[in-house]
Every structure is written in C-alpha cells, then in structure tokens.
XYZ file of C-alpha atoms in Angstrom:
535
model
C 15.283 -25.839 -10.599
C 12.682 -28.780 -8.659
C 12.391 -27.385 -5.421
C 12.123 -23.598 -5.997
C 8.369 -23.161 -5.490
C 6.232 -23.417 -2.441
C 4.342 -26.231 -3.936
C 7.301 -28.039 -4.745
C 8.704 -27.762 -1.150
C 5.233 -29.191 0.146
C 5.479 -31.919 -1.902
C 9.469 -32.821 -0.898
C 7.877 -32.303 2.392
C 5.544 -34.843 2.152
C 7.879 -37.270 0.544
C 10.512 -36.867 2.920
C 8.206 -36.862 5.801
C 6.624 -40.301 4.238
C 10.458 -41.720 4.761
C 9.330 -43.151 8.525
C 12.882 -42.592 9.953
C 11.974 -42.388 14.275
C 15.222 -42.821 16.032
C 16.190 -46.558 16.403
C 14.140 -48.262 13.982
C 15.286 -49.648 10.313
C 13.483 -46.016 8.572
C 16.406 -44.062 10.642
C 18.978 -46.596 9.509
C 17.841 -46.455 5.724
C 17.359 -42.569 5.336
C 20.777 -42.052 4.555
C 20.629 -44.091 1.254
C 17.316 -42.482 0.382
C 18.497 -39.322 1.042
C 21.831 -39.745 -0.984
C 19.578 -40.729 -4.003
C 17.222 -37.408 -3.308
C 20.777 -35.687 -3.950
C 22.217 -37.672 -6.720
C 18.972 -35.772 -8.472
C 20.808 -32.684 -8.555
C 22.787 -32.022 -11.820
C 25.916 -31.083 -9.677
C 26.580 -34.032 -7.748
C 25.633 -36.412 -10.888
C 28.947 -34.727 -12.210
C 30.205 -34.513 -8.744
C 29.394 -37.729 -6.457
C 32.429 -37.862 -4.655
C 31.109 -34.559 -2.636
C 29.116 -36.573 -0.962
C 29.674 -38.502 2.008
C 28.416 -41.116 4.444
C 29.698 -41.046 8.203
C 29.032 -44.029 10.489
C 26.901 -43.023 13.592
C 27.301 -46.381 14.622
C 24.538 -49.477 14.567
C 24.001 -48.798 10.994
C 23.309 -45.385 11.151
C 24.864 -42.926 8.670
C 25.061 -39.040 8.920
C 25.144 -37.665 4.977
C 27.521 -34.686 3.777
C 26.834 -33.094 0.600
C 29.569 -30.568 -0.342
C 29.180 -27.564 -3.445
C 31.871 -26.336 -3.965
C 32.293 -22.842 -5.603
C 35.341 -23.213 -7.367
C 36.681 -19.558 -6.017
C 36.748 -19.658 -2.422
C 37.751 -21.901 0.689
C 35.029 -19.960 2.790
C 32.210 -22.698 3.994
C 28.660 -22.493 5.640
C 27.818 -25.655 6.873
C 23.726 -26.349 7.034
C 23.002 -28.391 9.861
C 19.717 -30.788 10.350
C 18.784 -34.143 11.571
C 16.415 -36.649 9.583
C 15.403 -38.803 12.764
C 12.181 -38.506 14.694
C 10.265 -39.458 17.925
C 8.062 -41.814 18.273
C 4.221 -42.023 17.506
C 2.712 -43.965 20.279
C 0.558 -40.794 20.833
C -1.312 -40.942 17.656
C -3.134 -44.043 18.605
C -5.440 -44.930 15.758
C -4.024 -42.967 13.756
C -0.509 -43.996 13.572
C -1.220 -45.107 10.014
C -1.442 -41.241 8.856
C 1.527 -40.100 11.668
C 3.683 -40.075 8.242
C 1.162 -39.115 5.339
C 0.957 -35.047 6.170
C -2.325 -33.982 3.772
C -4.059 -37.258 4.845
C -3.539 -36.647 8.724
C -4.592 -33.020 8.600
C -7.399 -33.870 6.744
C -8.551 -36.816 8.921
C -7.638 -34.318 12.016
C -10.342 -32.125 10.423
C -13.117 -34.596 10.458
C -12.295 -34.776 14.409
C -11.792 -31.246 14.831
C -13.811 -31.089 17.670
C -11.787 -33.455 19.773
C -8.948 -31.261 19.350
C -7.899 -28.166 21.533
C -8.961 -25.077 20.522
C -5.985 -23.478 19.164
C -5.811 -26.390 17.142
C -9.085 -25.971 15.877
C -8.082 -22.651 14.601
C -4.953 -24.233 13.115
C -7.143 -26.641 11.121
C -9.788 -24.090 9.610
C -7.261 -21.439 8.564
C -5.691 -24.129 6.386
C -2.557 -22.564 7.173
C -1.194 -25.513 8.807
C 0.213 -29.009 7.989
C 0.223 -31.660 10.005
C 2.506 -34.816 10.723
C 5.788 -36.206 12.466
C 8.357 -34.631 11.517
C 7.012 -31.775 9.607
C 8.301 -29.553 11.893
C 10.982 -30.842 14.036
C 12.615 -31.154 11.698
C 12.678 -32.368 8.182
C 11.117 -29.098 6.582
C 15.080 -28.184 7.954
C 16.665 -30.568 5.456
C 14.186 -29.432 2.702
C 15.446 -26.074 3.040
C 18.644 -26.999 3.065
C 17.682 -29.078 0.013
C 16.833 -25.927 -1.643
C 20.127 -23.962 -1.052
C 21.786 -26.736 -2.477
C 20.297 -27.051 -5.336
C 19.941 -23.377 -5.875
C 23.679 -22.379 -5.297
C 24.800 -25.238 -7.751
C 22.608 -24.112 -10.372
C 23.120 -20.423 -9.818
C 26.818 -21.059 -9.315
C 26.915 -19.283 -5.885
C 30.225 -17.906 -4.814
C 30.591 -19.374 -1.658
C 30.491 -23.017 -0.702
C 27.956 -24.830 0.957
C 28.009 -28.272 3.005
C 24.980 -29.971 3.516
C 25.091 -32.002 7.164
C 22.252 -33.952 8.176
C 22.564 -36.518 11.126
C 20.672 -39.552 12.440
C 19.703 -39.575 16.047
C 19.348 -36.319 17.562
C 15.929 -37.067 19.573
C 17.948 -39.342 22.185
C 21.857 -39.240 22.294
C 22.708 -36.884 19.565
C 25.171 -40.090 17.961
C 25.098 -38.536 14.571
C 26.323 -35.236 14.958
C 29.040 -36.519 17.688
C 30.136 -38.638 15.168
C 30.181 -35.855 12.338
C 32.674 -33.794 14.297
C 35.384 -35.758 13.288
C 33.901 -36.076 9.381
C 33.655 -32.152 9.341
C 37.639 -31.851 10.264
C 38.346 -34.408 7.902
C 36.526 -32.583 4.971
C 37.711 -29.267 6.064
C 41.445 -30.651 5.947
C 40.600 -32.602 2.242
C 39.060 -29.455 0.537
C 41.102 -27.347 2.163
C 37.864 -25.155 3.744
C 37.054 -22.586 6.144
C 34.046 -22.833 8.044
C 32.205 -19.488 8.348
C 29.279 -20.088 9.844
C 27.490 -23.091 11.150
C 23.456 -22.613 10.316
C 21.023 -24.976 11.721
C 17.488 -25.246 10.652
C 15.754 -26.327 13.600
C 12.116 -24.623 13.751
C 10.912 -21.775 15.580
C 9.843 -22.874 18.979
C 7.643 -21.720 21.470
C 8.616 -19.568 24.634
C 5.286 -20.926 26.231
C 2.279 -22.357 25.615
C -0.015 -20.295 22.696
C 3.117 -18.337 21.747
C 3.049 -17.777 18.246
C 5.957 -15.496 17.996
C 8.760 -16.253 14.865
C 12.372 -16.604 16.300
C 15.856 -16.790 15.181
C 18.466 -17.976 17.189
C 22.216 -17.183 17.976
C 22.670 -20.284 20.530
C 21.734 -23.121 21.864
C 20.720 -24.042 25.140
C 23.388 -26.940 27.270
C 21.669 -29.551 28.875
C 23.372 -32.192 31.158
C 22.003 -35.136 33.318
C 23.640 -35.264 37.026
C 22.460 -38.381 38.838
C 22.857 -40.202 41.705
C 23.089 -43.890 43.436
C 21.503 -44.330 46.896
C 23.056 -47.452 47.879
C 21.564 -47.978 51.606
C 21.235 -50.938 53.733
C 18.995 -53.686 53.164
C 17.203 -55.227 55.764
C 13.804 -57.092 56.638
C 10.616 -55.176 56.270
C 10.027 -56.348 59.994
C 13.142 -54.633 61.419
C 13.166 -51.395 59.052
C 15.595 -49.450 60.990
C 18.014 -51.983 60.870
C 18.780 -51.066 57.387
C 18.025 -47.797 55.277
C 16.376 -47.814 51.989
C 17.550 -46.178 48.968
C 14.119 -44.622 48.766
C 14.685 -42.965 51.771
C 17.923 -41.499 50.900
C 16.572 -40.610 47.241
C 13.507 -38.454 48.324
C 15.901 -36.226 50.095
C 18.494 -35.308 47.545
C 14.673 -35.214 44.903
C 13.507 -32.423 47.060
C 17.009 -30.428 47.246
C 17.238 -31.315 43.668
C 13.492 -30.487 42.163
C 13.279 -26.792 41.231
C 16.517 -25.398 42.892
C 17.346 -21.910 42.156
C 21.217 -22.585 42.624
C 21.201 -24.229 38.967
C 19.289 -21.758 37.433
C 21.862 -19.155 34.862
C 20.168 -16.082 33.112
C 22.041 -14.282 30.349
C 20.984 -11.814 28.286
C 17.523 -11.420 29.997
C 16.705 -15.317 29.135
C 16.874 -17.977 32.067
C 17.215 -21.576 32.180
C 14.811 -23.582 33.266
C 14.555 -25.221 37.128
C 15.940 -28.364 37.243
C 13.486 -32.072 37.835
C 14.021 -34.999 38.071
C 13.636 -37.249 34.733
C 14.035 -41.059 36.428
C 13.669 -42.443 39.269
C 14.467 -46.543 39.207
C 14.451 -49.039 41.762
C 16.913 -51.436 41.286
C 15.771 -54.192 43.530
C 15.081 -56.707 40.759
C 12.086 -58.384 42.277
C 9.337 -58.269 45.118
C 10.038 -59.431 48.621
C 10.091 -58.181 52.038
C 13.702 -57.350 51.853
C 14.127 -53.841 51.677
C 14.723 -51.752 48.912
C 18.427 -50.098 49.322
C 19.875 -49.371 46.025
C 17.827 -46.687 43.666
C 19.131 -44.550 41.138
C 17.766 -40.934 39.793
C 18.357 -39.158 36.654
C 17.984 -35.188 37.291
C 17.646 -32.446 34.294
C 20.178 -29.451 34.282
C 19.522 -26.731 31.603
C 22.705 -24.676 30.866
C 23.947 -21.739 29.388
C 27.418 -20.678 30.618
C 28.323 -23.077 33.222
C 30.330 -26.410 32.322
C 30.252 -29.840 33.419
C 32.521 -29.257 36.335
C 30.355 -26.074 37.301
C 27.202 -28.240 37.479
C 29.436 -31.211 39.384
C 30.064 -28.826 42.305
C 26.738 -27.278 42.673
C 25.587 -31.351 42.513
C 27.723 -32.240 45.321
C 27.004 -29.305 47.507
C 23.707 -30.387 47.202
C 23.818 -33.894 47.554
C 26.394 -33.305 50.720
C 23.350 -30.950 52.445
C 20.601 -33.406 51.524
C 22.275 -36.564 52.844
C 23.274 -34.623 56.113
C 19.385 -33.767 56.743
C 18.823 -37.501 55.319
C 21.088 -38.774 58.382
C 19.887 -36.618 61.046
C 16.380 -37.215 60.445
C 17.312 -41.377 60.151
C 19.503 -40.685 63.936
C 16.537 -38.892 65.273
C 13.906 -41.914 64.161
C 16.181 -44.769 65.625
C 17.113 -42.360 69.083
C 13.718 -42.342 69.339
C 12.576 -45.795 68.815
C 15.568 -46.968 71.172
C 17.572 -48.920 67.741
C 21.594 -48.026 66.888
C 21.632 -46.167 63.691
C 23.852 -47.426 60.772
C 26.031 -44.584 60.359
C 26.355 -41.537 58.338
C 25.765 -41.090 54.649
C 28.769 -40.822 52.121
C 28.664 -38.762 49.261
C 31.226 -39.976 46.878
C 31.477 -38.684 42.869
C 31.342 -41.925 40.568
C 35.653 -41.349 39.985
C 36.163 -41.865 43.465
C 34.177 -44.810 43.698
C 36.060 -46.059 40.476
C 39.096 -45.242 42.313
C 38.805 -46.931 45.136
C 37.290 -50.013 43.964
C 40.309 -50.572 41.000
C 42.323 -50.375 44.304
C 40.456 -53.201 46.056
C 39.928 -55.510 43.252
C 42.684 -54.687 40.578
C 42.190 -52.505 37.035
C 41.513 -55.817 35.591
C 38.715 -57.063 37.483
C 36.888 -53.257 37.275
C 37.143 -53.431 33.828
C 35.408 -56.820 33.417
C 32.541 -55.885 35.720
C 32.047 -52.370 33.758
C 32.226 -54.579 30.324
C 29.539 -57.030 31.497
C 27.520 -54.443 32.086
C 27.950 -52.849 28.887
C 27.273 -55.790 27.046
C 23.657 -56.225 27.875
C 22.060 -55.129 25.157
C 18.339 -54.444 27.030
C 20.149 -51.543 28.635
C 20.680 -48.107 27.080
C 23.390 -45.908 27.933
C 21.297 -44.738 31.339
C 20.487 -47.741 32.278
C 24.184 -48.993 31.779
C 25.504 -46.270 34.321
C 23.275 -46.838 36.744
C 24.324 -50.360 36.649
C 27.798 -50.191 36.311
C 27.536 -47.778 39.494
C 25.554 -50.240 41.494
C 27.710 -53.245 40.407
C 30.680 -51.196 41.899
C 28.838 -50.452 45.209
C 28.317 -54.000 45.661
C 31.724 -55.200 45.643
C 32.531 -52.076 47.605
C 29.523 -52.476 50.108
C 31.787 -51.423 53.324
C 31.208 -47.769 51.845
C 27.703 -47.778 52.083
C 25.301 -46.222 53.147
C 26.331 -44.166 50.047
C 24.995 -41.687 47.662
C 27.628 -42.120 44.485
C 27.135 -39.138 42.401
C 27.565 -39.794 38.013
C 26.597 -38.301 34.721
C 24.702 -39.793 32.640
C 24.083 -39.402 29.094
C 23.598 -37.033 26.913
C 24.959 -34.404 27.753
C 24.906 -30.975 25.909
C 27.177 -28.012 26.291
C 25.794 -24.788 25.418
C 26.781 -22.538 22.690
C 26.224 -19.078 21.981
C 27.451 -16.638 19.227
C 25.526 -13.446 20.178
C 28.438 -11.151 20.347
C 29.777 -12.286 16.831
C 29.733 -9.725 14.679
C 28.960 -12.080 11.250
C 26.381 -13.322 13.754
C 24.586 -9.866 14.972
C 24.944 -8.756 10.996
C 22.986 -11.365 10.007
C 20.348 -11.491 12.782
C 19.584 -7.735 11.988
C 19.438 -8.571 8.434
C 17.086 -11.595 8.682
C 14.660 -9.225 10.993
C 14.951 -6.712 8.200
C 13.866 -8.696 5.292
C 11.119 -10.668 7.440
C 9.350 -7.699 8.206
C 10.300 -5.288 4.956
C 8.818 -8.289 2.419
C 6.554 -10.575 4.932
C 5.343 -7.987 7.660
C 6.823 -10.847 10.151
C 8.255 -9.440 13.054
C 11.307 -11.645 14.182
C 12.717 -12.244 17.394
C 16.075 -12.821 18.628
C 16.459 -15.770 21.220
C 19.752 -16.109 22.199
C 19.440 -19.666 23.341
C 17.509 -21.961 21.324
C 15.108 -23.753 23.959
C 14.477 -26.934 22.164
C 18.090 -28.765 22.504
C 19.800 -28.850 19.247
C 23.009 -30.673 17.265
C 24.857 -27.122 17.618
C 25.708 -28.221 21.049
C 28.945 -29.603 19.458
C 30.585 -27.457 17.539
C 32.180 -24.465 18.695
C 32.883 -25.294 22.370
C 35.003 -22.946 23.569
C 38.863 -23.662 23.212
C 39.851 -22.699 26.395
C 37.608 -24.914 28.524
C 38.696 -27.766 30.406
C 35.300 -28.652 32.819
C 34.492 -31.393 30.398
C 37.119 -33.549 32.177
C 34.703 -33.737 35.148
C 32.135 -35.636 32.462
C 34.639 -37.507 31.522
C 35.509 -38.573 35.129
C 32.071 -39.088 36.311
C 30.133 -41.025 33.419
C 30.580 -44.277 33.707
C 30.421 -45.854 30.036
C 32.393 -42.743 29.313
C 34.733 -44.163 25.935
C 32.942 -47.472 25.410
C 29.088 -46.906 24.496
C 29.138 -42.893 24.992
C 31.643 -40.067 25.014
C 31.684 -36.891 23.179
C 34.661 -35.646 21.074
C 35.455 -32.280 23.039
C 38.837 -31.644 22.234
C 37.836 -32.169 18.381
C 34.527 -29.530 19.035
C 37.241 -27.140 20.249
C 38.863 -27.039 16.910
C 35.737 -26.116 14.926
C 36.003 -22.547 16.282
C 33.094 -21.115 14.218
C 30.299 -18.956 15.055
C 26.373 -20.733 15.055
C 23.230 -19.675 14.417
C 19.606 -21.161 13.797
C 16.840 -20.112 11.014
C 13.798 -22.576 10.800
C 10.270 -22.461 9.901
C 7.655 -21.436 12.495
C 5.492 -24.645 13.611
C 4.163 -25.615 16.870
C 3.557 -28.901 18.748
C 7.032 -30.652 18.520
C 6.689 -34.356 19.798
C 2.487 -34.214 20.274
C -0.054 -35.738 18.140
C -0.675 -32.037 16.976
C 2.447 -31.497 15.240
C 2.266 -29.329 12.835
C 4.107 -26.672 10.427
C 3.057 -22.975 9.376
C 3.175 -23.275 5.412
C 3.924 -19.789 4.501
C 6.713 -19.857 7.148
C 7.799 -22.822 5.396
C 7.272 -22.638 1.893
C 7.835 -18.988 1.003
C 9.456 -16.370 3.428
C 12.372 -18.794 5.382
C 13.266 -19.665 2.038
C 13.285 -16.259 0.969
C 15.487 -14.959 4.097
C 17.854 -17.978 4.030
C 18.537 -16.992 0.513
C 19.486 -13.481 1.202
C 21.537 -14.447 4.457
C 23.759 -16.286 2.651
C 23.767 -13.952 -0.445
C 24.902 -11.189 1.702
C 27.842 -13.211 2.258
C 29.033 -13.087 -1.146
C 30.353 -9.444 -0.544
C 32.098 -11.098 2.296
C 33.982 -13.637 0.806
C 35.491 -11.472 -2.026
C 36.482 -8.961 0.287
C-alpha cells in the first residue's frame, strides 16, 4: 500500500498541504483535478475511474467523490472532508512557508522565543507539524484516502464514498452543492447510507485544552441581521432626523451576550451571540448624517431552527427600538423639538411584500438583480444592499429596522441518541485507551462548525421557511437544499486528528495522533461494521 505507514501518511499530507487551496483562489479550483490524479494512483480506481465524479460548486470549483464498491452490499459509509483553507495574512514574512510544513516547522524553531510558551513547548517536543491546512483539515482528507486505499486492497465488505469539497470556510458552497450529488449517487448505485463520517480535527473547548474529542453532532450557526434606516438631516439640526448608528447601538447592546439565545443540551452550551460586523452604508463623507447602517449578529444553535431564532430576534428588536424611540423622544422634548415618529420593526419578507404592492413584482425583481450583479459584493453585502435599496424606494416606512438573514446558515445536527453512533463512540474510546493510552471525550456538538450541517436534517422541520423568506439573496446567489437534506436521514459522527490553533500562524497537527492512532481507530470503527453488514 502507498499510504499505510506513519511516514507515508506524513509525506502525503505534506504534498496535499503544498497544494495551496485558499478559499476563493485558483488553487481551490485546481485542487479537484490534483486530488483526482492522486485517487487514480490507486489500482482500484484505475480500473473503475467511472466511480470518480465531480460536482459543480460554482465559480469553477468542484467537489469530488470517489466510490469504492465492495460488491457484496449496498451499505455505505460517506467520508466527508473539505480541502479549502483560510488565508495566510497573519504569516507575514513567513507566507512563503505557510504551505510547506517541514520547512515552516524548522523556521519556527529558529524564532521560538517570539512565540507563546505553549507553542514553544510543542516545538521543542517535535510532536507537532506546523502549517496552514495541516490541522484544518487536509489531514482528514489524507486519512480518508488511506481508508479508501485500504478498503480497495483488502476488499472490505462495506462500501466507502469519499466526498471532499471546496469552500467550507466561507459559505460551504461545496457541501451544499454535494447534497444533490449524494442523492444522485445513491440512486445510481442503489446505495444505503449508513453513516456520515467527517474528519474534522479535535478542536479545543477552551485555551490550552489538550483533550482528544470525538463528536456525535455539529453545532449550528445562523446570522440574524438588521438594516437600520433612519431619516437623514444636516449635522447642524441633528434632531430633525435619526441616524442609523443611533438605532443600531440599541439593538447591538440588546443582542451581544444575550442569554435568551443560549441553548444547553447534554451539558453543553452555545456561546453567547455577538455582532460580527456593523457597516455604514453612507458612501462618502459629508455633514449629512448617516441614516442607514447594517449589522450582522452571530448566533449558535443546537435544537432551534431559523423560525425560532427569528421569533427571539424580532422580540429583542421590538424592545430595543421601543427603548431607542423613547430615549429619542425624551431628548426631543428636552430640546423643544418635534420628534419624527416611532421606529417600525419589520421582517424582510414584510418589506418585500410592501415593495411589490407599491412598485410591482417586475420592478422589485430588477432592483434585487441589480444588487446581485455587483461583483464587488459578497452574499452578506448583497443582502444588506438589497434591503437598503428596497427601503430607499419605501422611505415612507422610515424610521424602520428591517430584520433579515445573511448567509451562511449551518443547521445544527446531532446523532447522540443513535444506537450505531453510541456504539462507535464507545468503541473509539475503548480502542484509544487500550492501544494508545489516550483518553477520548465525547462532545455532542462539534464546536468548529462543519459540513455535517447539510445532512440528516430533521425530516419533520418546516422552520427553515423563515430563513428562505427572510434571506434577500435566497434562490439567486445563495440557497440551501433543505428538502434534499431531509432525504439524507443517516447518523453523523466526526473522528479526526488532534491539533491546535486552527486559523492561526501557529496552526499545528499532533503527529502521533494523525499518523498512528487516528488511522488505527478509524479502521477499527469501520471493521466493526462488517458484521453488521452481513447481519
């Protein structure tokens, strides 16, 4: 076998990390072809090249699937990974070494005194390999290539479907596009998906955490957002209008660290919400006040859906704008000025309906398409711009706060109560302890956000309609295949290598975890399903 020793796995990782595939770059586009060639080094796929498929993820990018057919069953394990990485600005003068793990690790040793104490200790131990993508998450892909090769040579009596995708780090375009591909492959080959097994690394739960974690679910993330559309005025007559910034300050204060959004399941809690971005939509400087701003808020999920979050968000916004209105009126009364009126709170879908009644569907569609045609906008800026453009033609609604959703949305997923997952978690813990004296801990929701969010979606849930109705770019530049996801009803797990400092200069992978005990335990987990296949 080509990739069956610690040394060969390390060599393969260094090669794959060397393929710079930062999200949104040419390298990300080229990666699919490169990994295709690597898969074709396996004898099985030289004879069965038709089992490799590309799945269009937009902007020239492709997800890649490679299907090993055991020939004895339709039961299949789907191995999920992503091959894009975040960017490398924080590397500074070391950017040229960011994708060369061996050279970067040696160079960091020369600069060891400039680094935090925990990083110094790891460098001195020689137990870690540094580099962008070593931990997050090209080692997961390498492990899945190892399993695919091993299965094809040893003729494992269970099917494996490797799926590796682009753009996990920004919008998960690769995984969202792959949902349709998974359904098509299931139909084409008559497959029964038994388990979705991701290879994201073991993420620390807090700073300096060195525990090894295995996961039976993945946390959700959603971005409730708001456009604050006030009334412009001259700075010399400030109370003749109301600024978007003034309005935004009330909702941001109400949203940040708000415990009403926090969930707790299995003794785990979601982090508190925070504002990720606030933008002034006034394009230039003048003494006219800025009457329109927008803010994006981050909310994590476990059991709640988009409809649940919008309900809490709207309640929060109504109270915040009532407080803002009352304070503004009190100031106007103090200064002897007539206030401009109360602040409305509307959902985007309400604004859209109002605009269509006023202008007609064709003109409103043109306004939306015009904003989406601007190549300088990402999906978040497009969402703000569309909402702002609609308010510009409906200024009679001002002052108003318009609530909408901005991409991306990662629904939470959890299989902690699934019998198969409980059994494999117990097996993983036992093997790691007995073979390597490693104590593994189960986490019910992977805290790093993952592509598992797009499988095993609750088949009875309809709360996603609130996201569809309140996302300005829905159906054009961004969508989520909820109904297709509801057809992928199989449990999820995540077993990956241990590492530290994802998305940092000091991102690093624990070598023994990556090259010895994680491949060993993954093999044992899959082998344990052989008997279940025959049953």
